[in-house]
Short mmCIF file of C-alpha atoms and ligand atoms in Angstrom, two decimals:
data_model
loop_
_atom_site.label_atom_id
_atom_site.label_comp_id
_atom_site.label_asym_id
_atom_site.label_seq_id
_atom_site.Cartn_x
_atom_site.Cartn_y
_atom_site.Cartn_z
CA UNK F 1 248.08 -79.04 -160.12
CA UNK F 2 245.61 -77.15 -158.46
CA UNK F 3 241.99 -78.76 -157.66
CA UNK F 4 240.51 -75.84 -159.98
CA UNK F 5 242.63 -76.94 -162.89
CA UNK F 6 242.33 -80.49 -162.55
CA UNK F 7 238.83 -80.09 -162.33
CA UNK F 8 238.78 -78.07 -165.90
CA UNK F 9 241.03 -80.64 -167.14
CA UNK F 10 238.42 -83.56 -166.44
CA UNK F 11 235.99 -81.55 -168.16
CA UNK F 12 238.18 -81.70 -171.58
CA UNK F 13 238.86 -85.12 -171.13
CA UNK F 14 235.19 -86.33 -170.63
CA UNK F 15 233.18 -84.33 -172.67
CA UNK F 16 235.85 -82.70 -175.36
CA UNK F 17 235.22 -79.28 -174.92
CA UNK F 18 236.35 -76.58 -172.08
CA UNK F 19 233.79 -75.87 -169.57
CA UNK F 20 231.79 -72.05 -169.65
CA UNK F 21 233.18 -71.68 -165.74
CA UNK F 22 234.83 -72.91 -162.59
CA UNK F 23 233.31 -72.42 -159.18
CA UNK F 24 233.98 -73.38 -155.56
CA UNK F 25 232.31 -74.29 -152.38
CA UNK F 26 234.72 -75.23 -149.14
CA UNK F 27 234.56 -78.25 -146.85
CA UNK F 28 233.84 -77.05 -143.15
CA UNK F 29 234.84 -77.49 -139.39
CA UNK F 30 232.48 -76.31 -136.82
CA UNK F 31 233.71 -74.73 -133.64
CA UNK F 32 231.05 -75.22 -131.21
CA UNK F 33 227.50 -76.45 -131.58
CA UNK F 34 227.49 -80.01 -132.26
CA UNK F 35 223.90 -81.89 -133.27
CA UNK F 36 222.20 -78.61 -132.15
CA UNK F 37 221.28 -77.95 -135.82
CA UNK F 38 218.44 -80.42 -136.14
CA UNK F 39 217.54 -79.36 -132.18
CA UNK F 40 216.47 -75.46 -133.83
CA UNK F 41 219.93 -74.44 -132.11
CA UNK F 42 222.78 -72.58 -132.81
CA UNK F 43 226.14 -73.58 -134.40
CA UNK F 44 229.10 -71.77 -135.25
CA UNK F 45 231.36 -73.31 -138.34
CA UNK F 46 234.06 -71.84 -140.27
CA UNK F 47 235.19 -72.21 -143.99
CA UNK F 48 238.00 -74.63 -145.05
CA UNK F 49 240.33 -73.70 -147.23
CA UNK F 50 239.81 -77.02 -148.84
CA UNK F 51 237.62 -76.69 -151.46
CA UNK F 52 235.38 -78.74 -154.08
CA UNK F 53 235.73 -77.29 -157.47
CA UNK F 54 233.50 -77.78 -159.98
CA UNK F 55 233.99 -76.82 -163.92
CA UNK F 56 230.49 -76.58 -165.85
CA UNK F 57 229.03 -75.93 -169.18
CA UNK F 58 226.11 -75.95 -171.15
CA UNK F 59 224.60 -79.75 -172.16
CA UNK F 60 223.51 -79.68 -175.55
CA UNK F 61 221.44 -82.90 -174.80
CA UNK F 62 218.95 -81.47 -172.29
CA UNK F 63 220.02 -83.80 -169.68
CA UNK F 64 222.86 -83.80 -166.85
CA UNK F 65 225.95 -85.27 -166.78
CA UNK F 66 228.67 -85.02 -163.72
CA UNK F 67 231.80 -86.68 -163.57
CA UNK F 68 234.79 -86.67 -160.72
CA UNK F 69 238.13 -87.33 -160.70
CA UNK F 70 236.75 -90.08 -158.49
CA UNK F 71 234.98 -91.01 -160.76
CA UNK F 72 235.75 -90.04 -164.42
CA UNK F 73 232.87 -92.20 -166.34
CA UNK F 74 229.94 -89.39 -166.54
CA UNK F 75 226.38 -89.88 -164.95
CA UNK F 76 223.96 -88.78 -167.18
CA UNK F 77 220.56 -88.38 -166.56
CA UNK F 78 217.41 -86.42 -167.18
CA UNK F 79 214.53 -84.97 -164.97
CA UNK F 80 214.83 -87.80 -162.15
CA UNK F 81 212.98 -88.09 -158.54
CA UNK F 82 214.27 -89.42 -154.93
CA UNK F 83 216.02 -92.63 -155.78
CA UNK F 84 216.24 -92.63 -159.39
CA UNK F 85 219.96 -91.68 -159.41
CA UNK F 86 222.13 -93.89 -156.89
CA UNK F 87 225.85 -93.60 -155.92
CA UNK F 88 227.67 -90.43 -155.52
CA UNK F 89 225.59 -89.06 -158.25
CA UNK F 90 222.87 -88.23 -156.40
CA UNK F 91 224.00 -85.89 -154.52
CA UNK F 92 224.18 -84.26 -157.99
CA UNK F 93 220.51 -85.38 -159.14
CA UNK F 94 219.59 -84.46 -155.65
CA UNK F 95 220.50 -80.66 -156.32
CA UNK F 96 218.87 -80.47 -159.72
CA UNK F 97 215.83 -82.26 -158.28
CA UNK F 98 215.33 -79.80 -154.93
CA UNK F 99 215.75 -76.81 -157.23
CA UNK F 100 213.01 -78.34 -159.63
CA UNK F 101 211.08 -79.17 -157.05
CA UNK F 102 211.07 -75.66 -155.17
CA UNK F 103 210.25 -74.25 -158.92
CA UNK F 104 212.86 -73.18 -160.55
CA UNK F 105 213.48 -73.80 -164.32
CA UNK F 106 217.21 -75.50 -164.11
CA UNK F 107 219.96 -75.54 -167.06
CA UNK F 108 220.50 -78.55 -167.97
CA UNK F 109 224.54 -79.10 -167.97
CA UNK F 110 227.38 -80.96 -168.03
CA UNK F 111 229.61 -80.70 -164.21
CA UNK F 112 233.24 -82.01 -163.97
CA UNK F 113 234.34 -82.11 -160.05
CA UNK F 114 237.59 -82.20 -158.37
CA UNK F 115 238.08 -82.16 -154.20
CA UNK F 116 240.98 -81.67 -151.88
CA UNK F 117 237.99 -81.65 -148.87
CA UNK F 118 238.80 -85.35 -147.69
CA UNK F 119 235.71 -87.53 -148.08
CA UNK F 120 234.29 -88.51 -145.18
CA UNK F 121 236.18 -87.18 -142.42
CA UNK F 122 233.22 -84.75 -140.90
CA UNK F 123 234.45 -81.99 -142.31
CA UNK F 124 231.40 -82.49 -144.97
CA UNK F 125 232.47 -83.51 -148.74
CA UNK F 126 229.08 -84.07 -149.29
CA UNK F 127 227.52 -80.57 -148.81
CA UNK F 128 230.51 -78.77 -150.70
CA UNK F 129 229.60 -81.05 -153.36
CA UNK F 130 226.35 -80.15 -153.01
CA UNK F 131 226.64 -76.22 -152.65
CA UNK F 132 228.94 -76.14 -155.66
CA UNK F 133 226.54 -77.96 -157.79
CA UNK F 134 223.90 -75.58 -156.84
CA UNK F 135 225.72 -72.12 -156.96
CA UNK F 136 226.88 -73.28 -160.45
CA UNK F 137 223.43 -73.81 -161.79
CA UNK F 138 221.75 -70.72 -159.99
CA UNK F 139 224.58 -68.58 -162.06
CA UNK F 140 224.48 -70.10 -164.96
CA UNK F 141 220.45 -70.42 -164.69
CA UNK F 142 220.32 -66.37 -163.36
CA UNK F 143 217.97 -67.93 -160.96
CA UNK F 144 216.55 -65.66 -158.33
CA UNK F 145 217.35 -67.72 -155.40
CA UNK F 146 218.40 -65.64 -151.97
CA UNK F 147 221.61 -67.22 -150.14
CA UNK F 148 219.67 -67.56 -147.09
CA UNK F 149 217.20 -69.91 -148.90
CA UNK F 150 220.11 -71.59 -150.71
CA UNK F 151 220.88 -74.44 -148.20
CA UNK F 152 217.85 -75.64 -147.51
CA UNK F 153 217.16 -76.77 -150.97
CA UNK F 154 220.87 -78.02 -150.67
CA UNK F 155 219.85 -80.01 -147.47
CA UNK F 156 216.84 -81.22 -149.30
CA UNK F 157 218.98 -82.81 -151.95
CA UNK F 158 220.87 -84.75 -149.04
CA UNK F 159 217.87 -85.31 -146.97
CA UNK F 160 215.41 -86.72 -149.58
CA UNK F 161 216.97 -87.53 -152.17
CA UNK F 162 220.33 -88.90 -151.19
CA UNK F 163 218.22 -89.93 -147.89
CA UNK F 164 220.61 -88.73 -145.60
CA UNK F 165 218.90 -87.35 -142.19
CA UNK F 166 221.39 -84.66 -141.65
CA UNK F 167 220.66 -80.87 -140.37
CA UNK F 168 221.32 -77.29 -141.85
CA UNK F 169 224.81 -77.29 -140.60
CA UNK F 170 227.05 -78.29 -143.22
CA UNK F 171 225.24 -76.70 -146.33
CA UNK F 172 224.71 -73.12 -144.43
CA UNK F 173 228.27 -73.01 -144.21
CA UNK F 174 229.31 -74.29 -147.52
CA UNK F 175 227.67 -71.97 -148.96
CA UNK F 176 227.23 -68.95 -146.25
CA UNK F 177 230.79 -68.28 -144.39
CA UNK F 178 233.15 -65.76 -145.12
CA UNK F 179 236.98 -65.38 -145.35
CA UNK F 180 237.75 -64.68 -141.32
CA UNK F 181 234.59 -64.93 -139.95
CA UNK F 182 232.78 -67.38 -137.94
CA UNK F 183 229.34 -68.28 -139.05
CA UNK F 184 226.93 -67.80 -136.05
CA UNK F 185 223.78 -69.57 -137.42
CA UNK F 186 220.51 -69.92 -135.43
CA UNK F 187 219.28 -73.45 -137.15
CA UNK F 188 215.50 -72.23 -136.48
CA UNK F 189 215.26 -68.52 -138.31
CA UNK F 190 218.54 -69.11 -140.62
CA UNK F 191 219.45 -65.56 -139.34
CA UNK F 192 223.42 -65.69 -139.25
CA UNK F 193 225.86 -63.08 -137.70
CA UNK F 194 229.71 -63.28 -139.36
CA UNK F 195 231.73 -63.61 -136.00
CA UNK F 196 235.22 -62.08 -136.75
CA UNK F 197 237.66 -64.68 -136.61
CA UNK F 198 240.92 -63.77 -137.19
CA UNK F 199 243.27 -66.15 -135.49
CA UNK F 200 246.17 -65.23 -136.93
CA UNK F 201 246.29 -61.60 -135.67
CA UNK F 202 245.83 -63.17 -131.95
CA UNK F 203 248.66 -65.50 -132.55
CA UNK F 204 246.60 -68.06 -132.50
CA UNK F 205 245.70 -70.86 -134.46
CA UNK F 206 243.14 -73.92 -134.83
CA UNK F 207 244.30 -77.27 -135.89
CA UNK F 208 242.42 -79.59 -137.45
CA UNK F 209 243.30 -83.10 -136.91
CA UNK F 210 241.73 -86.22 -138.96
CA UNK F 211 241.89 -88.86 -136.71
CA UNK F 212 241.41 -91.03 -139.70
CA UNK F 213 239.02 -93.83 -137.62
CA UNK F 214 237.12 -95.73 -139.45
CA UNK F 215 233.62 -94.34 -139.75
CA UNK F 216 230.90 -97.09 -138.29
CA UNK F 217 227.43 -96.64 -137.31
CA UNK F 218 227.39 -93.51 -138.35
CA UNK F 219 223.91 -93.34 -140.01
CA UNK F 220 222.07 -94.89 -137.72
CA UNK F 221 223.48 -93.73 -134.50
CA UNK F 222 222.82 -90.07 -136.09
CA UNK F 223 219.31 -90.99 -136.99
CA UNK F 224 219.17 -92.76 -133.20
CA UNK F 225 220.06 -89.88 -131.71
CA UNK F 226 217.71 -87.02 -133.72
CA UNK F 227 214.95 -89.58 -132.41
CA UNK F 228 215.79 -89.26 -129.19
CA UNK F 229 216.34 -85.55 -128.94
CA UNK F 230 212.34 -84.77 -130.60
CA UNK F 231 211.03 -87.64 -128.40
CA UNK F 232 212.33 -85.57 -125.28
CA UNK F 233 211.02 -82.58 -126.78
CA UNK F 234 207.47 -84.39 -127.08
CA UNK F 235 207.64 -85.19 -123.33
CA UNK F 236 208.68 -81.49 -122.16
CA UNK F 237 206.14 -79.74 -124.52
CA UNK F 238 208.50 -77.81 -126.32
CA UNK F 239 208.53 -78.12 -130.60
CA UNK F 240 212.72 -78.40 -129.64
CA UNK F 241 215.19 -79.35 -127.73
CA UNK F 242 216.68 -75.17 -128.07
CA UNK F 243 213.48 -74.30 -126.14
CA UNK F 244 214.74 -75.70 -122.79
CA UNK F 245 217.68 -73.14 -121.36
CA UNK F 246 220.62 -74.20 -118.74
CA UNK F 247 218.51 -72.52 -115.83
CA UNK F 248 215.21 -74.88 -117.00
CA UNK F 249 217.27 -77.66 -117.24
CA UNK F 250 217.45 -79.46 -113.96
CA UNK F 251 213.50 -79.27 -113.67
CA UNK F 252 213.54 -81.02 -117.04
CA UNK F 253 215.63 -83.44 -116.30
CA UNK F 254 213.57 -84.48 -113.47
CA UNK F 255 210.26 -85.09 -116.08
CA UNK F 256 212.69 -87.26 -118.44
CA UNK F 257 212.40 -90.74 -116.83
CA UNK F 258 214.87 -92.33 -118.93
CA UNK F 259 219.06 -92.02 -118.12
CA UNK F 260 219.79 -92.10 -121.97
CA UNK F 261 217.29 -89.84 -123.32
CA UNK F 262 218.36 -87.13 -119.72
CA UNK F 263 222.25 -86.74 -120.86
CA UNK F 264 221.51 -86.45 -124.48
CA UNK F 265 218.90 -83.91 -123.37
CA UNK F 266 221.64 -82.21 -121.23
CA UNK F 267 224.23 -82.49 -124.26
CA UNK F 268 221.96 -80.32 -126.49
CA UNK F 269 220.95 -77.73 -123.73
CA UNK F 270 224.54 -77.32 -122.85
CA UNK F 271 226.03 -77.16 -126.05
CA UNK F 272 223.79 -74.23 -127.20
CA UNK F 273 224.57 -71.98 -124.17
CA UNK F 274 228.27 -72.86 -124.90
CA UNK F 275 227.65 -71.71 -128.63
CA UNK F 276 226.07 -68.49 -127.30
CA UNK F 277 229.04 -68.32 -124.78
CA UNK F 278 231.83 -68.81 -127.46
CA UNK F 279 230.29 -66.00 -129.59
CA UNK F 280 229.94 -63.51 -126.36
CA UNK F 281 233.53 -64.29 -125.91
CA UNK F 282 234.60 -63.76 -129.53
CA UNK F 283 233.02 -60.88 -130.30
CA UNK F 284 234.69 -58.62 -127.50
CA UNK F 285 238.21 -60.53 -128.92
CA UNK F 286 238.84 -62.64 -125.73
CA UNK F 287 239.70 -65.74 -127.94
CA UNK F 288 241.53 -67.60 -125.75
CA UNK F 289 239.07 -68.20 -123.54
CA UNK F 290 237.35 -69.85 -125.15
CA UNK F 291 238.93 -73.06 -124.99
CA UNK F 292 237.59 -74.49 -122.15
CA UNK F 293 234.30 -74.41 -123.92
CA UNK F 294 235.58 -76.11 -126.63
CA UNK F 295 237.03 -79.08 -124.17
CA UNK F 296 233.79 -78.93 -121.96
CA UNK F 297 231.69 -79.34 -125.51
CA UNK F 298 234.21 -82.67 -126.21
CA UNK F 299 232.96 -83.90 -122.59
CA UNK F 300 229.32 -83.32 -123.32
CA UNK F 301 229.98 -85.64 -126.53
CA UNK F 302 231.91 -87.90 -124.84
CA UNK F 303 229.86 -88.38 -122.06
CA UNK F 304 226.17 -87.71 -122.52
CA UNK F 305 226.08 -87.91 -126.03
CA UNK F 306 228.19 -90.52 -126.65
CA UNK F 307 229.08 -89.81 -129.97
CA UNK F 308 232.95 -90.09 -129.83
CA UNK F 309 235.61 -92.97 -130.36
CA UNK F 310 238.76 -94.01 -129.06
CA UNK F 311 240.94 -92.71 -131.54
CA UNK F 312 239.22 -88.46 -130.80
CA UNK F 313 239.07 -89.14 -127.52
CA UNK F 314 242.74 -89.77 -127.39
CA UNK F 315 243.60 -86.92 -130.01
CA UNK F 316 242.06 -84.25 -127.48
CA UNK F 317 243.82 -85.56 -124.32
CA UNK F 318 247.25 -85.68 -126.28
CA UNK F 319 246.40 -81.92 -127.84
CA UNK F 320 245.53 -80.42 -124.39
CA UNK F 321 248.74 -82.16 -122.54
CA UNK F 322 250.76 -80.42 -125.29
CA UNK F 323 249.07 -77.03 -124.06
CA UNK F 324 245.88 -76.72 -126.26
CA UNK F 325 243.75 -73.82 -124.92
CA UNK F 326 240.88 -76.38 -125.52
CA UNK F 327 239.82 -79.65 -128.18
CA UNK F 328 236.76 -81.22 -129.41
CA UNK F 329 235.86 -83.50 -131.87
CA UNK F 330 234.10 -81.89 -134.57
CA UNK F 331 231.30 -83.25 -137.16
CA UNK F 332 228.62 -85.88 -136.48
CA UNK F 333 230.87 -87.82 -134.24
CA UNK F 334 232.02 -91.76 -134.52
CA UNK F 335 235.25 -90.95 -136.28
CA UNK F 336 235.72 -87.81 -138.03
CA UNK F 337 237.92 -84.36 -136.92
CA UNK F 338 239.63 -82.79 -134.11
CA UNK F 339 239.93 -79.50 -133.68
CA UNK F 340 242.57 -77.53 -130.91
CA UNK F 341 243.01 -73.55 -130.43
CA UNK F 342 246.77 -73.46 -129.92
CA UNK F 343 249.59 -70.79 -130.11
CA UNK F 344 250.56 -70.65 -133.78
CA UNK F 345 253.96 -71.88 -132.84
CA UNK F 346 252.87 -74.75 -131.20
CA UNK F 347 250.40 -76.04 -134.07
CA UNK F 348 253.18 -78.52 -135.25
CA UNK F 349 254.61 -79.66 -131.82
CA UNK F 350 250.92 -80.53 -130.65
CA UNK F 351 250.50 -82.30 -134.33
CA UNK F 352 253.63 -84.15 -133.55
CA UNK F 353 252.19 -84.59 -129.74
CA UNK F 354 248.63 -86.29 -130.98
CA UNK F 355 250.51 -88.49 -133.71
CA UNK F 356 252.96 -89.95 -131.10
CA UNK F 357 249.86 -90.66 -129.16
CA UNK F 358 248.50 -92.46 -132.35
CA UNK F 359 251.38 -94.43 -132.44
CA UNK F 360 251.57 -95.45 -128.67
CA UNK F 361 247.69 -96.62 -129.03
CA UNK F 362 248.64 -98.59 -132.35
CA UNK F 363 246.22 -96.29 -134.16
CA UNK F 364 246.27 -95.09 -137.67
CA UNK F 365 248.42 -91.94 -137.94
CA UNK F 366 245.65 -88.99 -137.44
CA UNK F 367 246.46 -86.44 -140.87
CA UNK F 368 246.86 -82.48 -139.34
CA UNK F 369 246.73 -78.81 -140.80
CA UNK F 370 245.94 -75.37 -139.59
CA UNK F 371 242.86 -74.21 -140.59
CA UNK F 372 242.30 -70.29 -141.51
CA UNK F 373 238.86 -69.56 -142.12
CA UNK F 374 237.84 -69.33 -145.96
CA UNK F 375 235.10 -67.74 -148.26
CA UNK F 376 232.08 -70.00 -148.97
CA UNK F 377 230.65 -70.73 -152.31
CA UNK F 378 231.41 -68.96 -155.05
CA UNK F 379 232.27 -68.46 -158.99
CA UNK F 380 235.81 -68.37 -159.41
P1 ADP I 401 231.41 -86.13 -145.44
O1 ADP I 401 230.35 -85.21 -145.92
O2 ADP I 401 231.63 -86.03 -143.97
O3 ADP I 401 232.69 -86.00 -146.19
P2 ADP I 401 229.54 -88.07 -146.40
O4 ADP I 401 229.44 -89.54 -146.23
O5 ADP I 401 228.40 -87.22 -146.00
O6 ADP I 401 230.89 -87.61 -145.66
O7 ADP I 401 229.82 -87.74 -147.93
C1 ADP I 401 230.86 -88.40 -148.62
C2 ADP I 401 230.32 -88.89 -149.94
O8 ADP I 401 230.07 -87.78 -150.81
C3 ADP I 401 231.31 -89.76 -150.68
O9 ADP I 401 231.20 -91.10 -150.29
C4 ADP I 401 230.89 -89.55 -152.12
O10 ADP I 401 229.75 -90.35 -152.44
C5 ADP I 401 230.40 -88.12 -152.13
N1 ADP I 401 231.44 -87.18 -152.60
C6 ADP I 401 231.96 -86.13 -151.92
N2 ADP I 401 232.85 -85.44 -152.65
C7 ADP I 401 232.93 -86.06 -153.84
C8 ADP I 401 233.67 -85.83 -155.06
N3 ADP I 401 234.54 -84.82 -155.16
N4 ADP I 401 233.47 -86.69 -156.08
C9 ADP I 401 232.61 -87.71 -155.97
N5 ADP I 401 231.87 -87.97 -154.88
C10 ADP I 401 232.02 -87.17 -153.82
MG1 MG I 402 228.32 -85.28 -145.34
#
């Protein structure tokens, strides 16, 4: 069955009735641009074709009630603040809240949810949960909400009320990418450019490997690292790290006194010029070359950021050796996704590559598939 009608189906079997409408928001994989969001820098995601559905209807109580096929026994609650709902349900509560809270007058309704976006994984469960629940009730509300203001109250949600420090990233593109595009997003003004991104037509494709590690850490070494980006920020004089440019860098390294706080500086300063560079590069429809941006970004991460593990490190070696154009782990880092620009015919050889790699380490088998760029949220 597909997610859409399994998702309509739990809505029949928890509250008895069909739901008024299905809609959709996709997972995502970002290309380039990793922890620049919450730096005021640039990223440059892509839709997943994996999707959360939801199916949603009027409440005749005057509360709200979600269920999942995670989780079929419905949450219910009423007008709620930060912390009132806890579990997966508040990243629910967390929508309805944000929306309240930026003023808008929000149906109260019932929301059945189905996923194939795996949870977890950095590829962002959490804001296609999110950006469904909130396109739903805009449409069904007719609330006047632009899309470029949409993911910030979506963020909000996450950020306050689920109390999860994350950036714009995930919920911009959940809600804001487009079927073959790119989503060039500058984290400071929200202004976005759709990058044409049409693999296919190059003969190209990006594959998307879950290495399937464990995630550890992951809060706090996130939150660790956003600390240490403003505080070198602070010292340099600049309100973010996207204010200091590759030619400035080396005379700001030299005022950061502190090894750690230097190479994550260098991580973010880098990684936004490679953003800028992998967009210069796409839009004239070199596409290849882009790869060794992609690799030198998994470097940066490895090295100065030190956000990768074992198992991604190893998935990029064994996807260049089988004659990737380039690899980097994408997401937040300690666990998560791969991602390698290969020649469509060799997406499953370099899957079959990275697993026997998996195998040789005594790793969990990593979980692959080729990733064309989908539309973001939307009523089906
Ligand atoms: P990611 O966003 O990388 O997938 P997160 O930890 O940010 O990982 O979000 C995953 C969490 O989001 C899950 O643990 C669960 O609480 C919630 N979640 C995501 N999708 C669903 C769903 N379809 N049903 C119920 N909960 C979900
Ligand atoms: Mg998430």
């Amino acid at each position: 069955m597909s997610v859409s009608s399994t998702a309509e189906a739990a809505f029949r079997e928890a509250y008895g009735t069909g739901p008024e409408g299905l809609w959709a928001a996709p997972g995502r994989v970002n290309l380039i641009g990793e922890h620049t969001d919450y730096n005021d820098g640039f990223v440059l995601p892509f839709a997943l074709p994996q999707r959360t559905v939801a199916a949603v209807g009027p409440a005749p109580d005057g509360k709200w009630s979600v269920c999942s096929t995670l989780a079929p026994e419905p949450v219910t609650f009423g007008v709620t603040g930060p912390g009132e709902v806890t579990g997966w349900g508040a990243y629910v509560a967390g929508v309805v809240w944000a929306l309240q809270d930026a003023g808008y007058e929000v149906p109260p309704v019932r929301i059945a949810l189905d996923s194939d976006v795996p949870l977890g994984a950095g590829v962002s469960s959490s804001a296609a949960m999110e950006s469904v629940v909130l396109t739903a009730l805009i449409d069904l509300g007719g609330l006047d909400v632009p899309l470029e203001r949409r993911p910030a109250i979506a963020q909000r949600a996450e950020n306050v009320y689920v109390g999860a420090p994350t950036g714009i990233l995930d919920q911009s593109a959940s809600i804001r990418c487009e079927p073959g595009r790119a989503l060039f997003l500058d984290c400071r003004t929200y202004e976005v450019e759709q990058i044409p991104f049409d693999l296919a037509a190059e003969g190209l494709a990006i594959l998307v490997i879950n290495s399937n590690a464990p995630h550890q850490h992951v809060d706090g070494e996130y939150g660790a690292r956003r600390k240490t980006c403003e505080a070198a920020a602070g010292i340099l004089g600049v309100t973010a790290l996207r204010d200091v440019s590759v030619p400035e860098l080396p005379e700001a390294l030299e005022r950061l006194d502190d090894d750690v706080m230097r190479r994550r500086t260098r991580h973010i300063v880098t990684e936004n010029q490679r953003v800028l560079d992998t967009v210069t590069l796409l839009r004239s429809g070199r596409v290849r070359e882009i790869g060794p941006l992609l690799t030198a970004s998994h470097t940066s991460m490895r090295d100065d950021f030190e956000i990768t593990v074992a198992q991604v490190d190893v998935a990029v070696r064994a996807a260049l050796a089988a004659g990737a154009y380039g690899a980097r782990m994408t997401g937040g880092g300690f666990g998560g996704c791969v991602l390698a620009l290969v020649d469509a015919d060799r997406a499953e050889p370099t899957a079959a590559a990275v697993a026997a790699a998996y195998e040789e380490h005594g790793f969990t088998a990593p979980t692959s598939w080729v990733a064309v760029a989908g539309p973001g949220a939307t009523r089906l």
